Amino acid sequence: MKIKDIITVLEEMAPLAYAEDFDNVGLLVGNPENESNGVLVCHDALENVIEEAITKNCNLVVCFHPILFSGIKKITGKNYVERAILKAIKNDIAIYAVHTALDNHPQGVNNIFCNTLGLINTKILIPKQQFLQKLVTYTVPENSEKVRNAMFEAGAGTIGNYDNCSFNSEGFFTFKGNEKSNPTIGEKGKLHTGTEIKIEVIFEKHLQSKVLKALLMNHIYEEVAYEIYDLQNSHQNIGLGMIGELENEMDEKDFLLHVKEIMIARGIRHSAFTGKKVKKVAVLGGSGSFAIKNAIQAGADAFLTADLKYHQFYEAENKLLLADIGHFESERYTKNYIVDYLRKKILNFAIILSEENTNPVKYL
């Protein structure tokens, strides 16, 4: 199996288009045309993880955090990033990162977080904006079903838990082809009138070329009329953070002790207790201070995230319990999810969970 074939599976799990603009996801090091002899899945592709991959005969390392995040001008081995890259290149090991492509996925990092805590009735905390487009096209009734189905197959027409969604209306059309035209119906040089079906579907914007290709290949007209619009709608199933509910409300201290145990957190920093029970919980794996207001607006009783600064704890305003459980801790089960996903999709192939602990934060 080639590395590019494994990448196809990874991008089904976490489409690169879901990633934030600031991020650096996808294949960071290596040739996608190379044959893979095994995959090592880790949290951070550090030098010791690359060494582990060598030992375990894996030439593709799939990491959550990208080892290459911002541009570098030299690779001399002077820091941990350059040393990891040098070792990977020297040993012909590819590195692929998922990061915010999986953060934004409805089954990704924050869903894993919620499931671990046993939250129910979950939904996205900060839905992704300006990610949807709408296509409108026109065809004769006898061609409409074929066109619709082709666009559905390409990924159009999915709204939340529903697929094959479209709006169709009937109208009256006119056209007259010039001498160079070759009309499928009617004759060139003559005005033609008839009935058409207007088809409207929405899709995630990264699917545009695929949806257009499906439209053009299955439409019977010589010249296909279509319109594409950017929508201002939020994408309710894709975005950062999640919010859900505990099956049974808990005291704030008991809740934090529960979180500490289940997320294996060595220490939790938190805002002052509000004196209220915890039922509704917002989570955002990794650095999530920017979402404090979103959690408050969503009516959360508690918000679990990481990397909070001193003054950001004041932002709780006694409206919710704000807790920093640690960056690594909030994402710790992500690599297990990636391994499970790959093993289900790629059978009889070495998919190995890294045994290296790459958490840089230590506790006394």
Coordinates of C-alpha atoms in Angstrom, one line a residue:
M1 CA 0.0 0.0 0.0
K2 CA 1.3 3.4 -0.9
I3 CA 1.5 6.3 1.5
K4 CA -0.9 8.2 -0.7
D5 CA -3.5 5.5 -0.3
I6 CA -3.3 5.8 3.5
I7 CA -3.6 9.6 3.1
T8 CA -6.9 9.1 1.3
V9 CA -8.2 7.2 4.3
L10 CA -6.9 9.9 6.7
E11 CA -8.6 12.6 4.7
E12 CA -11.9 10.8 4.9
M13 CA -11.5 10.8 8.6
A14 CA -10.3 14.5 8.8
P15 CA -10.8 16.4 5.5
L16 CA -8.0 19.0 5.2
A17 CA -10.6 21.6 4.2
Y18 CA -11.9 21.4 7.8
A19 CA -8.6 22.7 9.2
E20 CA -8.2 26.3 10.4
D21 CA -6.4 28.7 8.0
F22 CA -3.5 29.2 10.4
D23 CA -2.8 25.5 10.7
N24 CA -0.3 23.3 8.8
V25 CA -2.0 19.9 8.2
G26 CA -1.5 17.0 5.8
L27 CA 1.7 15.4 4.5
L28 CA 4.6 17.4 6.1
V29 CA 7.5 15.2 5.2
G30 CA 7.9 12.4 2.7
N31 CA 6.9 11.1 -0.8
P32 CA 3.3 10.0 -1.1
E33 CA 4.3 7.6 -3.9
N34 CA 6.4 5.5 -1.6
E35 CA 5.2 2.2 -0.4
S36 CA 4.3 2.1 3.3
N37 CA 5.4 -0.8 5.5
G38 CA 3.6 0.4 8.6
V39 CA 2.0 3.4 10.4
L40 CA 2.9 4.7 13.8
V41 CA 0.2 7.0 15.4
C42 CA 1.3 9.6 18.0
H43 CA 0.4 12.9 19.5
D44 CA 3.6 14.7 18.6
A45 CA 6.2 13.6 16.0
L46 CA 9.3 14.2 18.2
E47 CA 12.7 12.8 17.6
N48 CA 12.1 9.9 20.1
V49 CA 8.9 9.0 18.2
I50 CA 10.7 8.9 14.9
E51 CA 13.2 6.6 16.6
E52 CA 10.3 4.4 17.7
A53 CA 9.0 4.3 14.1
I54 CA 12.4 3.1 13.0
T55 CA 12.5 0.4 15.6
K56 CA 9.0 -0.8 14.8
N57 CA 9.6 -0.6 11.0
C58 CA 7.0 2.1 10.3
N59 CA 7.8 4.5 7.6
L60 CA 4.7 6.7 8.1
V61 CA 4.1 8.7 11.3
V62 CA 0.6 10.1 11.7
C63 CA 0.6 12.8 14.4
F64 CA -2.0 15.0 15.9
H65 CA 0.1 18.1 16.3
P66 CA 2.1 19.2 13.2
I67 CA 5.8 19.1 14.0
L68 CA 6.2 21.8 11.3
F69 CA 3.9 24.6 12.2
S70 CA 5.5 27.8 11.0
G71 CA 8.1 28.3 8.3
I72 CA 11.7 27.4 8.9
K73 CA 14.6 28.6 6.8
K74 CA 17.3 26.2 7.9
I75 CA 17.4 22.6 9.0
T76 CA 20.6 22.2 11.0
G77 CA 19.4 20.2 14.0
K78 CA 19.6 23.1 16.4
N79 CA 16.2 22.5 18.0
Y80 CA 13.7 19.7 18.6
V81 CA 11.7 20.4 15.4
E82 CA 14.8 20.3 13.1
R83 CA 16.2 17.2 14.8
A84 CA 12.9 15.3 14.2
I85 CA 12.7 16.4 10.6
L86 CA 16.3 15.5 9.9
K87 CA 15.9 12.0 11.5
A88 CA 12.7 11.4 9.5
I89 CA 14.3 12.5 6.2
K90 CA 17.5 10.5 6.8
N91 CA 15.4 7.3 7.5
D92 CA 12.9 7.9 4.7
I93 CA 10.0 8.3 7.1
A94 CA 6.9 10.4 6.1
I95 CA 5.1 12.6 8.6
Y96 CA 1.4 13.4 8.3
A97 CA -0.5 15.7 10.7
V98 CA -4.3 16.0 11.3
H99 CA -4.6 18.7 14.0
T100 CA -7.5 21.2 13.4
A101 CA -8.9 19.1 10.5
L102 CA -9.8 16.6 13.3
D103 CA -10.6 19.4 15.8
N104 CA -13.4 20.6 13.6
H105 CA -14.8 17.2 12.6
P106 CA -18.1 16.2 14.4
Q107 CA -16.5 12.8 15.3
G108 CA -13.1 14.3 16.1
V109 CA -11.2 15.6 19.1
N110 CA -14.1 17.2 21.0
N111 CA -16.5 14.4 20.4
I112 CA -13.9 12.1 21.8
F113 CA -13.6 14.4 24.8
C114 CA -17.4 14.4 25.3
N115 CA -17.7 10.6 24.9
T116 CA -15.0 10.1 27.5
L117 CA -16.8 12.3 30.0
G118 CA -20.1 10.6 29.2
L119 CA -21.9 13.7 27.8
I120 CA -25.1 13.3 26.0
N121 CA -27.1 15.6 23.6
T122 CA -23.9 17.0 22.2
K123 CA -23.6 19.7 19.6
I124 CA -20.9 22.0 18.1
L125 CA -20.0 24.9 20.3
I126 CA -18.6 27.2 17.6
P127 CA -20.0 26.2 14.2
K128 CA -17.8 26.9 11.2
Q129 CA -18.7 30.0 9.2
Q130 CA -18.7 30.7 5.5
F131 CA -18.1 27.0 4.7
L132 CA -21.2 26.3 2.7
Q133 CA -22.1 27.0 -0.9
K134 CA -25.3 26.6 -2.9
L135 CA -25.5 25.5 -6.5
V136 CA -28.5 26.2 -8.7
T137 CA -28.9 24.6 -12.1
Y138 CA -31.7 23.9 -14.7
T139 CA -32.5 20.9 -16.9
V140 CA -35.5 19.2 -18.6
P141 CA -37.6 17.0 -16.4
E142 CA -36.4 13.7 -17.9
N143 CA -32.7 14.6 -17.0
S144 CA -33.4 16.0 -13.5
E145 CA -33.2 12.8 -11.5
K146 CA -29.9 11.8 -13.1
V147 CA -28.4 15.2 -12.4
R148 CA -29.6 15.3 -8.8
N149 CA -28.4 11.8 -8.0
A150 CA -25.0 12.6 -9.5
M151 CA -24.5 15.7 -7.4
F152 CA -25.7 13.7 -4.3
E153 CA -23.0 11.1 -5.0
A154 CA -20.4 13.9 -5.2
G155 CA -21.4 15.1 -1.7
A156 CA -24.0 17.7 -2.3
G157 CA -27.3 17.8 -0.5
T158 CA -26.3 16.9 3.0
I159 CA -27.9 18.9 5.8
G160 CA -27.1 17.7 9.3
N161 CA -28.5 14.1 9.7
Y162 CA -30.2 14.3 6.3
D163 CA -28.8 13.6 2.8
N164 CA -30.2 13.8 -0.8
C165 CA -31.6 17.2 0.1
S166 CA -32.6 19.5 -2.7
F167 CA -35.3 22.0 -3.7
N168 CA -36.9 21.6 -7.1
S169 CA -39.3 23.9 -8.9
E170 CA -40.7 24.0 -12.4
G171 CA -40.4 26.9 -14.8
F172 CA -40.6 28.0 -18.4
F173 CA -37.4 28.4 -20.5
T174 CA -36.4 29.9 -23.8
F175 CA -33.3 29.7 -26.0
K176 CA -32.1 30.2 -29.5
G177 CA -28.8 28.7 -30.6
N178 CA -26.5 30.4 -33.2
E179 CA -24.9 28.8 -36.2
K180 CA -22.1 27.3 -34.1
S181 CA -24.4 25.7 -31.6
N182 CA -25.4 22.0 -31.4
P183 CA -28.5 21.9 -29.2
T184 CA -29.6 18.6 -27.6
I185 CA -33.2 19.7 -28.0
G186 CA -34.6 22.1 -30.5
E187 CA -32.9 23.4 -33.6
K188 CA -30.1 26.0 -34.0
G189 CA -31.3 29.4 -35.3
K190 CA -34.8 28.8 -34.0
L191 CA -36.4 30.0 -30.7
H192 CA -37.2 27.0 -28.5
T193 CA -39.4 27.0 -25.5
G194 CA -40.3 24.4 -22.9
T195 CA -40.4 23.3 -19.3
E196 CA -37.4 23.0 -17.1
I197 CA -36.7 21.9 -13.5
K198 CA -34.7 24.2 -11.3
I199 CA -32.5 22.2 -8.9
E200 CA -30.9 23.7 -5.8
V201 CA -28.5 21.9 -3.5
I202 CA -25.9 23.0 -0.9
F203 CA -22.5 21.5 -0.3
E204 CA -19.3 22.1 1.7
K205 CA -17.2 24.5 -0.4
H206 CA -14.2 22.1 -0.8
L207 CA -16.5 19.8 -2.7
Q208 CA -17.2 22.4 -5.4
S209 CA -15.0 20.9 -8.2
K210 CA -16.4 17.4 -7.5
V211 CA -20.0 18.6 -7.6
L212 CA -19.5 20.6 -10.7
K213 CA -17.8 17.7 -12.5
A214 CA -20.8 15.5 -11.6
L215 CA -23.2 18.1 -12.9
L216 CA -21.4 18.6 -16.2
M217 CA -20.9 14.9 -16.8
N218 CA -24.6 14.0 -16.3
H219 CA -26.3 17.0 -17.8
I220 CA -27.7 16.6 -21.4
Y221 CA -27.3 20.2 -22.5
E222 CA -24.4 21.4 -24.7
E223 CA -24.1 24.6 -22.5
V224 CA -25.0 23.9 -18.8
A225 CA -26.4 26.9 -16.9
Y226 CA -25.5 27.0 -13.2
E227 CA -25.0 29.5 -10.4
I228 CA -22.9 29.1 -7.2
Y229 CA -23.4 31.2 -4.2
D230 CA -21.4 31.5 -0.9
L231 CA -23.8 31.1 2.0
Q232 CA -23.6 33.0 5.3
N233 CA -25.2 30.0 7.1
S234 CA -23.2 28.5 10.0
H235 CA -22.3 24.8 9.4
Q236 CA -24.0 23.3 12.5
N237 CA -22.1 20.0 12.3
I238 CA -18.6 21.3 11.8
G239 CA -16.6 23.6 14.1
L240 CA -14.6 24.0 17.3
G241 CA -15.6 22.8 20.7
M242 CA -18.7 20.9 21.8
I243 CA -21.4 21.2 24.4
G244 CA -23.4 18.5 26.0
E245 CA -25.0 17.3 29.2
L246 CA -24.1 15.0 32.1
E247 CA -26.7 12.3 32.6
N248 CA -26.9 13.4 36.2
E249 CA -25.9 16.8 37.6
M250 CA -22.9 16.9 39.9
D251 CA -21.4 19.2 42.6
E252 CA -18.6 21.3 41.1
K253 CA -15.8 19.8 43.1
D254 CA -17.1 16.2 42.5
F255 CA -17.3 17.1 38.8
L256 CA -13.7 18.3 38.6
L257 CA -12.5 15.2 40.5
H258 CA -14.4 13.0 38.0
V259 CA -12.7 14.9 35.1
K260 CA -9.3 14.6 36.8
E261 CA -9.7 10.8 37.1
I262 CA -11.1 10.1 33.7
M263 CA -8.8 12.4 31.7
I264 CA -5.8 11.4 33.9
A265 CA -5.1 15.0 34.7
R266 CA -2.3 15.5 37.2
G267 CA -3.7 18.9 38.2
I268 CA -6.6 21.1 37.3
R269 CA -6.6 24.9 37.6
H270 CA -10.1 26.4 37.9
S271 CA -12.0 29.5 38.5
A272 CA -14.0 30.1 41.7
F273 CA -16.9 27.7 42.4
T274 CA -20.2 29.3 41.5
G275 CA -22.2 27.3 44.0
K276 CA -24.4 25.8 41.2
K277 CA -24.7 22.2 40.1
V278 CA -22.9 21.1 36.9
K279 CA -25.2 19.7 34.2
K280 CA -24.3 21.4 31.0
V281 CA -20.7 21.1 30.0
A282 CA -18.7 22.7 27.2
V283 CA -15.4 21.3 26.1
L284 CA -12.6 22.4 23.7
G285 CA -9.5 20.3 23.4
G286 CA -6.2 22.2 23.4
S287 CA -6.0 26.0 23.7
G288 CA -9.5 27.2 24.1
S289 CA -9.5 30.6 25.9
F290 CA -11.1 32.2 22.9
A291 CA -14.3 30.2 23.4
I292 CA -15.0 31.3 27.0
K293 CA -17.7 33.7 25.9
N294 CA -19.2 31.1 23.6
A295 CA -19.5 28.6 26.5
I296 CA -21.2 31.3 28.6
Q297 CA -23.6 32.2 25.8
A298 CA -24.4 28.5 25.3
G299 CA -25.5 28.3 28.9
A300 CA -22.7 25.9 30.0
D301 CA -22.3 25.3 33.8
A302 CA -18.7 24.4 33.2
F303 CA -16.1 24.8 30.4
L304 CA -13.2 22.4 30.1
T305 CA -10.2 23.4 28.0
A306 CA -6.4 24.2 28.4
D307 CA -3.7 26.9 28.3
L308 CA -5.7 29.5 30.2
K309 CA -3.8 32.6 31.4
Y310 CA -4.2 34.3 34.8
H311 CA -6.6 37.0 33.7
Q312 CA -8.7 34.7 31.6
F313 CA -10.0 33.0 34.7
Y314 CA -11.7 36.3 35.6
E315 CA -13.8 35.9 32.4
A316 CA -15.8 33.2 34.1
E317 CA -17.6 36.1 35.8
N318 CA -19.2 33.6 38.2
K319 CA -21.4 32.5 35.3
L320 CA -19.7 29.1 34.9
L321 CA -16.9 27.0 36.2
L322 CA -13.8 27.5 34.1
A323 CA -11.2 24.7 34.2
D324 CA -7.8 24.2 32.6
I325 CA -7.1 20.5 32.6
G326 CA -3.9 20.6 30.6
H327 CA -3.4 20.7 26.8
F328 CA -2.1 17.1 26.4
E329 CA -4.7 15.8 28.8
S330 CA -7.6 17.4 26.9
E331 CA -6.5 15.6 23.7
R332 CA -5.0 12.5 25.2
Y333 CA -7.4 9.9 23.6
T334 CA -7.2 11.4 20.1
K335 CA -4.4 9.1 18.9
N336 CA -6.4 6.1 20.1
Y337 CA -9.3 7.2 17.9
I338 CA -7.0 7.6 14.9
V339 CA -5.6 4.1 15.4
D340 CA -9.1 2.5 15.8
Y341 CA -10.3 4.4 12.6
L342 CA -7.3 3.2 10.5
R343 CA -7.5 -0.4 11.7
K344 CA -11.2 -0.5 10.7
K345 CA -10.5 1.0 7.3
I346 CA -7.1 -0.7 6.5
L347 CA -7.2 -4.4 7.3
N348 CA -4.2 -6.7 7.7
F349 CA -1.8 -3.8 7.9
A350 CA 0.5 -2.6 10.7
I351 CA -1.2 0.3 12.5
I352 CA 0.6 0.9 15.7
L353 CA -0.1 3.2 18.7
S354 CA 3.0 5.0 19.9
E355 CA 4.1 4.2 23.4
E356 CA 6.1 7.4 23.8
N357 CA 4.8 10.1 26.2
T358 CA 5.3 13.4 24.4
N359 CA 3.6 15.6 27.0
P360 CA 6.2 18.3 27.7
V361 CA 4.5 19.4 30.9
K362 CA 5.6 17.6 34.1
Y363 CA 4.1 17.8 37.6
L364 CA 5.6 17.5 41.1

